[in-house]
PDB file of C-alpha atoms and ligand atoms in Angstrom:
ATOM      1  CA  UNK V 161      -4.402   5.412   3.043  1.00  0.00           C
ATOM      2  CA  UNK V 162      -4.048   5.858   6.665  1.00  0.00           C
ATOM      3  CA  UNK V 163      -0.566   6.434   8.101  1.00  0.00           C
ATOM      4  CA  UNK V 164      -1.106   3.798  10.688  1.00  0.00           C
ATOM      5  CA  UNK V 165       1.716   0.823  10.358  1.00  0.00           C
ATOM      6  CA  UNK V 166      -0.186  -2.154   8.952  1.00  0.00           C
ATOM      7  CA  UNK V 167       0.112  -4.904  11.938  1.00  0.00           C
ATOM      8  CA  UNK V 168      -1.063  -7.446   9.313  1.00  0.00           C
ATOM      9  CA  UNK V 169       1.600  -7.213   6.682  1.00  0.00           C
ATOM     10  CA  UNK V 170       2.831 -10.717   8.324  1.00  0.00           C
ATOM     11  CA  UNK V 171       1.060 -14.517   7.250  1.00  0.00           C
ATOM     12  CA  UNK V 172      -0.644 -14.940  11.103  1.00  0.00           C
ATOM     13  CA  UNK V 173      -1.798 -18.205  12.000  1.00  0.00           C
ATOM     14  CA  UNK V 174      -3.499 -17.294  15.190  1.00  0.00           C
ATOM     15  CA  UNK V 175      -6.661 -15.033  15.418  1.00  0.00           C
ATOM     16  CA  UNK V 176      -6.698 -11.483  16.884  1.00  0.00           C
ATOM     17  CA  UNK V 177      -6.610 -10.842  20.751  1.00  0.00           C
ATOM     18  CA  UNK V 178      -9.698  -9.107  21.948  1.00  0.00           C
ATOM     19  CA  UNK V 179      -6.573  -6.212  22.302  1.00  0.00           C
ATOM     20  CA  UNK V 180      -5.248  -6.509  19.208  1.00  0.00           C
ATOM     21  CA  UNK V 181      -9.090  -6.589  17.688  1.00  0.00           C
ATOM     22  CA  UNK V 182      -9.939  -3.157  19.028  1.00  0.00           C
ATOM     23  CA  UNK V 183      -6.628  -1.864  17.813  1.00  0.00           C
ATOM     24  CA  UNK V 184      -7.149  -3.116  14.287  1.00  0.00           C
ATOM     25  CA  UNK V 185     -10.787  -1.617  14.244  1.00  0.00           C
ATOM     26  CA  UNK V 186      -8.870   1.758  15.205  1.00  0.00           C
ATOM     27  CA  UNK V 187      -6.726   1.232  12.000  1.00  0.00           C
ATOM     28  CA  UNK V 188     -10.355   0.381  10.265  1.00  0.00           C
ATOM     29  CA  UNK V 189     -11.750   3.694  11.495  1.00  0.00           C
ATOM     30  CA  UNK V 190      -8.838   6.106  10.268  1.00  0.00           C
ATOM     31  CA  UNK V 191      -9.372   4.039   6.981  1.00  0.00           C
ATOM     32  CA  UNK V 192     -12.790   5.009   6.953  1.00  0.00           C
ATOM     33  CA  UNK V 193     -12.497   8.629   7.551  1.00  0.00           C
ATOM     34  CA  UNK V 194      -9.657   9.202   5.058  1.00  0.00           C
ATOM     35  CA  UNK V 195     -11.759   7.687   2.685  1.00  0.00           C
ATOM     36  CA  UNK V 196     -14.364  10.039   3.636  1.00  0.00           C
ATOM     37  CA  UNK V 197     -11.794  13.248   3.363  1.00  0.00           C
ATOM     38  CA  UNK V 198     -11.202  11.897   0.317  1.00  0.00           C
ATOM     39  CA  UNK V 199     -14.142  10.969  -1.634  1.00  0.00           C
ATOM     40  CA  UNK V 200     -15.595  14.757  -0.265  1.00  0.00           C
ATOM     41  CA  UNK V 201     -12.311  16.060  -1.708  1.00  0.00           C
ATOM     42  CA  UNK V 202     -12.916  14.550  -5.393  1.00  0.00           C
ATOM     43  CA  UNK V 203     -16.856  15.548  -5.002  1.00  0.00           C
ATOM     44  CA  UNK V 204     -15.885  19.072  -4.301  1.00  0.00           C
ATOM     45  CA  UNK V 205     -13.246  18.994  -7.154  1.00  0.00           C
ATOM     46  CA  UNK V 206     -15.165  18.335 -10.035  1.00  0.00           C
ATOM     47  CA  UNK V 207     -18.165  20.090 -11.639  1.00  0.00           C
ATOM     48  CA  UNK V 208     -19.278  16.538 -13.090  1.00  0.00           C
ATOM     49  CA  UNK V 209     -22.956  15.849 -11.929  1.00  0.00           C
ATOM     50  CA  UNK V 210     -23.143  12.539 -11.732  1.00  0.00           C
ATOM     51  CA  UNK V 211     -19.686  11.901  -9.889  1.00  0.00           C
ATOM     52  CA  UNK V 212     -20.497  14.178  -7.852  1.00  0.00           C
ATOM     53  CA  UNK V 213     -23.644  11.818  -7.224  1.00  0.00           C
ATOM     54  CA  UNK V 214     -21.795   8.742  -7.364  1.00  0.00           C
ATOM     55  CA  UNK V 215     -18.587   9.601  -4.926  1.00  0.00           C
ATOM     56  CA  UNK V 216     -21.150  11.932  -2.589  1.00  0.00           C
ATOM     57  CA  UNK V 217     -23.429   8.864  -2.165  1.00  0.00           C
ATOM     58  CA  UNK V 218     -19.827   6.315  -1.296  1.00  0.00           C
ATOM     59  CA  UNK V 219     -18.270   8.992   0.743  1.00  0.00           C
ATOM     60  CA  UNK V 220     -22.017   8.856   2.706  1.00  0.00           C
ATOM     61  CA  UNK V 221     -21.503   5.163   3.227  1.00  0.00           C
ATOM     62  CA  UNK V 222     -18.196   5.320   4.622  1.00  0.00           C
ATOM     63  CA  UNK V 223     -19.743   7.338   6.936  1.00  0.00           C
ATOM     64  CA  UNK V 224     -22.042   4.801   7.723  1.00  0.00           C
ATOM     65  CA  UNK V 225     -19.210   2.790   8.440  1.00  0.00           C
ATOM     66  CA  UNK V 226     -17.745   4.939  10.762  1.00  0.00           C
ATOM     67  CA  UNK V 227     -20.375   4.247  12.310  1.00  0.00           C
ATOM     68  CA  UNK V 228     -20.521   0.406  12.563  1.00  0.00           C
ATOM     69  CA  UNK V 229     -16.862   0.106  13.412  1.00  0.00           C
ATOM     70  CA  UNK V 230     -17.505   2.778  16.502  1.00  0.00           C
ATOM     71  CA  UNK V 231     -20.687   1.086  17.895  1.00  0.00           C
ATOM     72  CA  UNK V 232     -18.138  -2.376  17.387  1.00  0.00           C
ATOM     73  CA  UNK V 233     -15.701  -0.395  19.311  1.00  0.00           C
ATOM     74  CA  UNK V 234     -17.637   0.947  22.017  1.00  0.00           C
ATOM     75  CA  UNK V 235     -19.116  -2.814  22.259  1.00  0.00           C
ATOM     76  CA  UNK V 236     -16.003  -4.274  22.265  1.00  0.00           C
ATOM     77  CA  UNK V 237     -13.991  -1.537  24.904  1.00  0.00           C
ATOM     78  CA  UNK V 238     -16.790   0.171  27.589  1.00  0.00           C
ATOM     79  CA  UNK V 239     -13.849   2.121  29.248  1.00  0.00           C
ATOM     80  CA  UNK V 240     -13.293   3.333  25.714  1.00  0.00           C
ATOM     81  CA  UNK V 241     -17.125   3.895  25.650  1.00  0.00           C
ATOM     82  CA  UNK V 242     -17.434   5.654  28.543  1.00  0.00           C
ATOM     83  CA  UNK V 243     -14.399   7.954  27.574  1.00  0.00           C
ATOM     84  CA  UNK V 244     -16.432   8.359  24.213  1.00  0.00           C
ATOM     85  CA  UNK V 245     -19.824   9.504  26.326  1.00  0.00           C
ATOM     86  CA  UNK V 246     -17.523  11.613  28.100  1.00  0.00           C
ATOM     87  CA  UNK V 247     -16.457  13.610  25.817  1.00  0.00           C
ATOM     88  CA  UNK V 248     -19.844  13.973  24.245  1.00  0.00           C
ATOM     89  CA  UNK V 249     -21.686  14.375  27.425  1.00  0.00           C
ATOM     90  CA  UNK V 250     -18.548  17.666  27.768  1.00  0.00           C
ATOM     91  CA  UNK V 251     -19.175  18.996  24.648  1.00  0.00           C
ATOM     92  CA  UNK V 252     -23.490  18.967  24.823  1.00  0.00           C
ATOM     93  CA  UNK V 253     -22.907  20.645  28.508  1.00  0.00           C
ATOM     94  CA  UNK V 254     -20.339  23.070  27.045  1.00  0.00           C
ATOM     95  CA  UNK V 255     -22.986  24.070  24.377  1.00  0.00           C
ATOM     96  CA  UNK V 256     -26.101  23.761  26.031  1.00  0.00           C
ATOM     97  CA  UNK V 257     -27.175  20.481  24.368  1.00  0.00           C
ATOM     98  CA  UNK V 258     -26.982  17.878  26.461  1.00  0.00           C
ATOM     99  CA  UNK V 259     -30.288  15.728  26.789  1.00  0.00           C
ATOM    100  CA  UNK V 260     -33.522  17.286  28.616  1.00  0.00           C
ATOM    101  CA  UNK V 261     -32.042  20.816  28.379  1.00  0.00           C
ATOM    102  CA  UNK V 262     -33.042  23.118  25.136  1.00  0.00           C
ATOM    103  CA  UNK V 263     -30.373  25.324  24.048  1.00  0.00           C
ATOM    104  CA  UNK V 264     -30.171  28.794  25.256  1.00  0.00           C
ATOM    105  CA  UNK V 265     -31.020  30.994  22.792  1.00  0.00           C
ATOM    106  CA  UNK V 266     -28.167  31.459  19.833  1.00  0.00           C
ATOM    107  CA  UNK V 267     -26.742  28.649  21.139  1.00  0.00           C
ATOM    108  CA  UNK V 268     -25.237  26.307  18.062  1.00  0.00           C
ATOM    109  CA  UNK V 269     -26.103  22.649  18.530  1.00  0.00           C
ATOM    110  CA  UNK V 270     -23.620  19.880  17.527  1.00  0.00           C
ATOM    111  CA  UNK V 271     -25.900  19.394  14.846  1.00  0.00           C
ATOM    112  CA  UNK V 272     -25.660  22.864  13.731  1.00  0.00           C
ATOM    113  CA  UNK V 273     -21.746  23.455  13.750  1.00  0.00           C
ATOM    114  CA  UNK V 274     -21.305  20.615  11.297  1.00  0.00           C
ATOM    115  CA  UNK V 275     -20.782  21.788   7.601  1.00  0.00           C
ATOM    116  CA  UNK V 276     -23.089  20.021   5.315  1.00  0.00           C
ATOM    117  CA  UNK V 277     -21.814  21.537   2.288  1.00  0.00           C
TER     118      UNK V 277
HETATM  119 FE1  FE2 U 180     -15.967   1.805   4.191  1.00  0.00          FE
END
């Protein structure tokens, strides 16, 4: 699992912090990802049709959850939110993606620099 330190190893009797919250959804999203890495590791490992099916389809849903726990996030943290759209906004400029603008011709997408093997 994720090399994070586990902050709930302890018995709490309080709830979470809105701070601590967003910090253990962090932990949730590494989780999430390495589970990805890995499930997409064993899919790409064996020749066995329907694991690959099986483990291509969970992998897919963690990635779904990525998902969920980075909208959370982003609801949770808008400074983090804006940093987020930052980035992105940064990254569509830098390839000639960003919203209202086509790309210029040969220019890869976001979309299109993302193995889908
Ligand atoms: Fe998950």
């Amino acid at each position: 699992m994720a090399a994070f330190a586990n902050p709930f190893q302890e018995k709490n009797d309080r709830k979470l912090s809105t701070a601590e919250l967003i910090q253990a959804l962090r932990v949730d999203i590494a989780g999430e990802l390495e589970a990805i890495y890995l499930y997409d590791a064993h899919v790409r490992a064996t020749d066995n049709e329907m694991a690959k099916k099986v483990l291509a389809d969970i992998r897919d849903e963690e990635r779904a959850h990525v998902g969920e726990l980075t909208t959370l996030l982003r609801k949770l943290d808008p400074k983090e939110a804006d940093l987020f759209a930052s980035g992105e906004a940064e990254v569509r400029e830098m390839l000639g993606d960003d919203k209202g603008a086509a790309p210029a011709e040969g220019t890869a997408t976001v979309g299109s620099l993302i193995d889908h093997s």
